[in-house]
Short mmCIF file of C-alpha atoms in Angstrom, two decimals:
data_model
loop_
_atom_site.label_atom_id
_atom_site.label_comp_id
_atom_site.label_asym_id
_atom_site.label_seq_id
_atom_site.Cartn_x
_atom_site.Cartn_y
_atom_site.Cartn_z
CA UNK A 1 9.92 -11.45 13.94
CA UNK A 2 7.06 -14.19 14.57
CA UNK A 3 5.30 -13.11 11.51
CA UNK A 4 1.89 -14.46 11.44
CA UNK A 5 1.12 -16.87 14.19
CA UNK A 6 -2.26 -19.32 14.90
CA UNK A 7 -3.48 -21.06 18.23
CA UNK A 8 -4.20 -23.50 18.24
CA UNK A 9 -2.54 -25.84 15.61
CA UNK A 10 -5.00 -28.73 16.48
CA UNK A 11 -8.28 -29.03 17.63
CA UNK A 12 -11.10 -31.55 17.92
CA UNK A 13 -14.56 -30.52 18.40
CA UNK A 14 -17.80 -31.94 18.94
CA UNK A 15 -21.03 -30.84 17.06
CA UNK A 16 -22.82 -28.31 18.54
CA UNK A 17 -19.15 -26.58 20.47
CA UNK A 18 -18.13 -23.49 20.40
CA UNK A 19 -14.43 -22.18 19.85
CA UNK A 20 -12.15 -19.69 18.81
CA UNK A 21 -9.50 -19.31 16.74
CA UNK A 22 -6.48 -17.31 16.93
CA UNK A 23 -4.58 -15.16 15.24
CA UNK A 24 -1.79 -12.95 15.27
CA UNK A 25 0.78 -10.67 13.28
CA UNK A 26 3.59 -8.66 14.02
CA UNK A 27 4.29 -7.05 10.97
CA UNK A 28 1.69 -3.99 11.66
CA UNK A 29 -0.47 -4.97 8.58
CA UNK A 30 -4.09 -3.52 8.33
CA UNK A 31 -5.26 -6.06 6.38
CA UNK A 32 -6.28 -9.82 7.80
CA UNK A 33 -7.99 -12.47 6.07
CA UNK A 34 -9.34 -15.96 7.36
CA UNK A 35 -9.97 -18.63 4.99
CA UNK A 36 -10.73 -22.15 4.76
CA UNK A 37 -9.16 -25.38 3.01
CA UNK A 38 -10.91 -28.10 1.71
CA UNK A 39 -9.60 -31.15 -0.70
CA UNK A 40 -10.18 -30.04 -3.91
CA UNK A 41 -11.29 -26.75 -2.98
CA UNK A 42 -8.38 -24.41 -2.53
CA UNK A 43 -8.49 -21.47 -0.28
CA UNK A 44 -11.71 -19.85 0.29
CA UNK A 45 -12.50 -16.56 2.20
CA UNK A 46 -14.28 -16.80 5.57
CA UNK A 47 -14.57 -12.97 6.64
CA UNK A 48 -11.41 -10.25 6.22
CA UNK A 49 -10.90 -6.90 8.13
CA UNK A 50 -9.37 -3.75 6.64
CA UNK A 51 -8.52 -2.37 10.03
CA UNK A 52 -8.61 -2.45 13.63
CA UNK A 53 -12.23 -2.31 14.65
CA UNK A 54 -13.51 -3.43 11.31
CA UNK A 55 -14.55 -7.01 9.57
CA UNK A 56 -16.27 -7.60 6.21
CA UNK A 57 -17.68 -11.27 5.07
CA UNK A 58 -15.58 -13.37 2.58
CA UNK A 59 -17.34 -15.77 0.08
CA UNK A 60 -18.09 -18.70 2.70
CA UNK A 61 -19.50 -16.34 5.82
CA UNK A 62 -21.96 -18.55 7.45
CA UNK A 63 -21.40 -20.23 10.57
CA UNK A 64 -18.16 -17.85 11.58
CA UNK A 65 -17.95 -14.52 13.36
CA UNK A 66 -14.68 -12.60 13.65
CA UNK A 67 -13.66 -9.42 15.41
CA UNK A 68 -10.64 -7.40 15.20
CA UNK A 69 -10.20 -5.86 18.72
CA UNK A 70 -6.73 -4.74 18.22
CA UNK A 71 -4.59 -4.54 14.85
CA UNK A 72 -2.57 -7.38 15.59
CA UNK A 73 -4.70 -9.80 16.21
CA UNK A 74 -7.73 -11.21 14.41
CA UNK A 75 -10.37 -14.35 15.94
CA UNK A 76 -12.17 -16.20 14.29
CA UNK A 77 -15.05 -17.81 16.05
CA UNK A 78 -17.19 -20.90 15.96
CA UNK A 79 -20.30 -20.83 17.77
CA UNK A 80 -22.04 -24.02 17.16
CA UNK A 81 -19.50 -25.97 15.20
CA UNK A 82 -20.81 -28.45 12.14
CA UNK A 83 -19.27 -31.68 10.56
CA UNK A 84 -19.13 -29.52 7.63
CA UNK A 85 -16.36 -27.12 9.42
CA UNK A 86 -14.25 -30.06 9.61
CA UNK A 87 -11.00 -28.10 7.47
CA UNK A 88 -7.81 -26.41 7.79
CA UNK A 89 -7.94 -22.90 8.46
CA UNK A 90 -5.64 -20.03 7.44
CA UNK A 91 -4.89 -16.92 8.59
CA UNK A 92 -2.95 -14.47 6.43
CA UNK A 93 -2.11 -10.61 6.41
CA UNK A 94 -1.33 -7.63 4.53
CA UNK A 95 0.06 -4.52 4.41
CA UNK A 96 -1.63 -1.26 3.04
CA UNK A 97 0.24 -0.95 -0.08
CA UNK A 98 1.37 -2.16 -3.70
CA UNK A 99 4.80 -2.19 -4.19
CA UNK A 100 7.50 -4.98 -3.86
CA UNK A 101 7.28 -6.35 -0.08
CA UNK A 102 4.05 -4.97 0.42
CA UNK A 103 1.61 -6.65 -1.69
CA UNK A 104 2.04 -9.49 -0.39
CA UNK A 105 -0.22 -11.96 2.01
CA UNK A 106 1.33 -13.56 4.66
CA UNK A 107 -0.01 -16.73 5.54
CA UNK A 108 0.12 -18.55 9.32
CA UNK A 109 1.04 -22.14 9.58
CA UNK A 110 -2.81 -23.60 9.85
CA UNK A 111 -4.87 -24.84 12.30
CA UNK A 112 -6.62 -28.62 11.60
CA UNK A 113 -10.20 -28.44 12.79
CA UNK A 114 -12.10 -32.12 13.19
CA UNK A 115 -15.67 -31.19 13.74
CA UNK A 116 -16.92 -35.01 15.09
CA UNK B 1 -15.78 -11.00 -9.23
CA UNK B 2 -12.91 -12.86 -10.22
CA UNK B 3 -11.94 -16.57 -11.05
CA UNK B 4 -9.69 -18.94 -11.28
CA UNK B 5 -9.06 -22.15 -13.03
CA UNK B 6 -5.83 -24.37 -13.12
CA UNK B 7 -6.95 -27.29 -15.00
CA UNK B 8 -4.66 -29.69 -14.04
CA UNK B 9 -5.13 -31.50 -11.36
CA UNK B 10 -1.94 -33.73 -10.77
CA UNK B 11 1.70 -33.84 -12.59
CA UNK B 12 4.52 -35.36 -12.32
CA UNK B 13 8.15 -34.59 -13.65
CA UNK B 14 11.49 -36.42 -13.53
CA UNK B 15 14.05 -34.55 -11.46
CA UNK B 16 16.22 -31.64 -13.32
CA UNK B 17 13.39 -31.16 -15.66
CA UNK B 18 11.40 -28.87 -17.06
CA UNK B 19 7.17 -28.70 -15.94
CA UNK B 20 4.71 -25.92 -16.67
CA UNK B 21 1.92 -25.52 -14.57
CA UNK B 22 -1.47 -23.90 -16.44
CA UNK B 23 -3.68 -21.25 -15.04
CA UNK B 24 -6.39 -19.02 -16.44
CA UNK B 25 -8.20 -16.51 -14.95
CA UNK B 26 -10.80 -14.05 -15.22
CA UNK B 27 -11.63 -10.25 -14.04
CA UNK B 28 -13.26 -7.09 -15.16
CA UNK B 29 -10.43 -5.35 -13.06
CA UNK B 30 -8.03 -2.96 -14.74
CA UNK B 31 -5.18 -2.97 -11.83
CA UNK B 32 -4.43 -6.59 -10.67
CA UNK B 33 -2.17 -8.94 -9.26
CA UNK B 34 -1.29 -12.67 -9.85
CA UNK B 35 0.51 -14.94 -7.73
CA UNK B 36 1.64 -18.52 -7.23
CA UNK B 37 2.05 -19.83 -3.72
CA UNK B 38 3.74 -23.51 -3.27
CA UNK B 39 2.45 -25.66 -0.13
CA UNK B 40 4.75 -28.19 0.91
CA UNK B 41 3.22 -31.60 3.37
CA UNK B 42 4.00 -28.95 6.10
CA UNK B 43 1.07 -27.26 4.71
CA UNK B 44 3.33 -23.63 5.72
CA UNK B 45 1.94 -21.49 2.09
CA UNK B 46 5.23 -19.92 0.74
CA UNK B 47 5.02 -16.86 -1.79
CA UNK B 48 6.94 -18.35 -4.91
CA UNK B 49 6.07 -15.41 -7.46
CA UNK B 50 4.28 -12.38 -8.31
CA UNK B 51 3.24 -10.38 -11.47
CA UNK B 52 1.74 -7.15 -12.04
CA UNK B 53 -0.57 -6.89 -14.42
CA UNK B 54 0.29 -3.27 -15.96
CA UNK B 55 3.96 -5.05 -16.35
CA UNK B 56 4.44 -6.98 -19.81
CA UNK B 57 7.84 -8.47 -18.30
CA UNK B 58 6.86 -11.75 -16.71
CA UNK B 59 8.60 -12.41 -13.29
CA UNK B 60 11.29 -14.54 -12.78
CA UNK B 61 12.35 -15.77 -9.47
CA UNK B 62 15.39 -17.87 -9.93
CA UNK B 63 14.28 -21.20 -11.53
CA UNK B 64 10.94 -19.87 -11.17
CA UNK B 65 9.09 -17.95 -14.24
CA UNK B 66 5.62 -17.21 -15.07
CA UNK B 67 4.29 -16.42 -18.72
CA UNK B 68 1.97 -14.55 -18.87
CA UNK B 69 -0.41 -13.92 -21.66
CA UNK B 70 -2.63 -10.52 -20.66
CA UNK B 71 -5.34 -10.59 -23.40
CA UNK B 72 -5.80 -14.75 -23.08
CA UNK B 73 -5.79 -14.47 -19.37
CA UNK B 74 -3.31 -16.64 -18.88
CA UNK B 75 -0.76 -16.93 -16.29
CA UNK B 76 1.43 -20.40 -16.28
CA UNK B 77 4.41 -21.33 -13.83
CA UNK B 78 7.70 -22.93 -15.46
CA UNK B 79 9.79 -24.36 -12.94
CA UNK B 80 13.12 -25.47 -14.51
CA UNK B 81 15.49 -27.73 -12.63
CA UNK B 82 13.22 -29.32 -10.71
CA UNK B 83 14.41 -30.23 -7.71
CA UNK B 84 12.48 -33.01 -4.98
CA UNK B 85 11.71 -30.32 -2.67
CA UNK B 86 9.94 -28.71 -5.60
CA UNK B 87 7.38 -31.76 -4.34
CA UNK B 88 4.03 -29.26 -3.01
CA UNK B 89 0.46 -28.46 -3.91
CA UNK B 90 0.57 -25.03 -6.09
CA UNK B 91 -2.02 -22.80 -5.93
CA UNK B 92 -2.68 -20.03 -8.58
CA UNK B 93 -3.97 -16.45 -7.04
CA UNK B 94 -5.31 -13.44 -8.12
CA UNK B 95 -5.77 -10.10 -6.37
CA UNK B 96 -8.08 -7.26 -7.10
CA UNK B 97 -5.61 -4.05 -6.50
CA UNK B 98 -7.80 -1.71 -7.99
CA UNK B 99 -10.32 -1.65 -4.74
CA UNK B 100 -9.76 -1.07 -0.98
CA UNK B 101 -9.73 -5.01 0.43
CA UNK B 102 -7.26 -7.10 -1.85
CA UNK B 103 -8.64 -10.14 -1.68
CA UNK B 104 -7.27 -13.41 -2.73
CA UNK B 105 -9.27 -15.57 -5.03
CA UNK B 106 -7.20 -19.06 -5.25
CA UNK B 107 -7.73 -21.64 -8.13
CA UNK B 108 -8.13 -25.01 -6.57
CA UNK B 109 -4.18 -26.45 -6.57
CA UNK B 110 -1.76 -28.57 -9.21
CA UNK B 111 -0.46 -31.16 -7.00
CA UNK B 112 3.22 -31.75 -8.48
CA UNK B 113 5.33 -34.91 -7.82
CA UNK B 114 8.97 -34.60 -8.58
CA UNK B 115 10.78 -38.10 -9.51
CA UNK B 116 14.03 -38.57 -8.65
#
């Protein structure tokens, strides 16, 4: 059991690139959620999906698309990438539910994103 | 929408000691969840300990305990024994149960130092 997974772990951009992230859960969770990491900032939501074939916008939206082709995988997508993307970016998921073991997000090891 | 504030910044304890770790936050929700995730230098974000609101019992998870104070909104780690690999950046969370999406809002980290 992989658990939740991300590709890649590193990347360097240059302004104005395109790219997209990856990520990727065996646990058969509806729920996936990217955010972003910042000094000082915490975690903040990029977009989420409640289901295959769905996506919804988290509190920092702009500059990001996502799609959720298949349940167990969700991208996240840069299509002109900014200094100002320059962060570590997590991927976590969640199962349908709220009882021990299943209220829970599961988070994927991070990918560092230098936007030059 | 909901917030959350942990106030301090930085601390520091001597190994086998006793630290609290503060954190307030705010909702109009009925049905909620708190958490408090740890985040090593590997930057991996481990689950350390959950709490449901409707429960007056605060969690414990081995040296791990929360107190939590429903009417002040209040919802403070105690990690007794501390240990070096206690060493992480801890970030408060709270979850919105009550609607369809359970999002994750994430106060902004206590980095904590253990001593030896």
């Amino acid at each position: 059991n992989a658990g939740v997974t991300q590709t890649p772990k590193f990347r360097v951009l240059k302004t104005g690139q395109s790219m997209t992230l990856l990520c990727a859960q065996d646990m058969n969770h509806e729920y996936m959620y990217w955010y972003r990491q910042d000094p000082g900032m915490g975690l903040r939501l990029i977009h989420y999906s409640v289901g295959e074939g769905t996506t919804a916008k988290g509190e920092v939206p702009d500059g990001y698309n996502v799609s959720r082709l298949k349940k167990q995988n969700f991208l996240l997508g840069l299509e002109s990438a900014a200094p100002s993307q320059t962060s570590v970016y997590f991927c976590a998921s969640r199962s349908r539910g709220t009882g021990v073991g299943t209220d829970t997000q599961y988070f994927g090891p991070g990918t560092r994103l230098t936007v030059l | 929408a909901q917030t959350v504030t942990q106030s301090q910044p930085e601390m520091s304890v001597q190994e086998a000691e006793t630290v609290t770790l503060s954190c307030t936050y705010d909702t109009s929700e009925n049905n909620y969840y708190l958490f408090w995730y740890k985040q090593p230098p590997s930057r991996q974000m481990i689950l350390v300990i959950r709490q449901e609101a409707y429960k007056q019992q605060n969690a414990t998870e081995n040296r791990f305990s929360v107190n939590f104070q429903k009417a002040a909104k209040s919802f403070s780690l105690k990690i007794s024994d501390s240990q070096l690999g206690d060493t992480a950046m801890y970030f408060c969370a709270a979850e919105n149960s009550g609607g369809s999406n359970y999002k994750l809002t994430f106060g902004k980290g206590t980095l904590l130092t253990v001593n030896p």
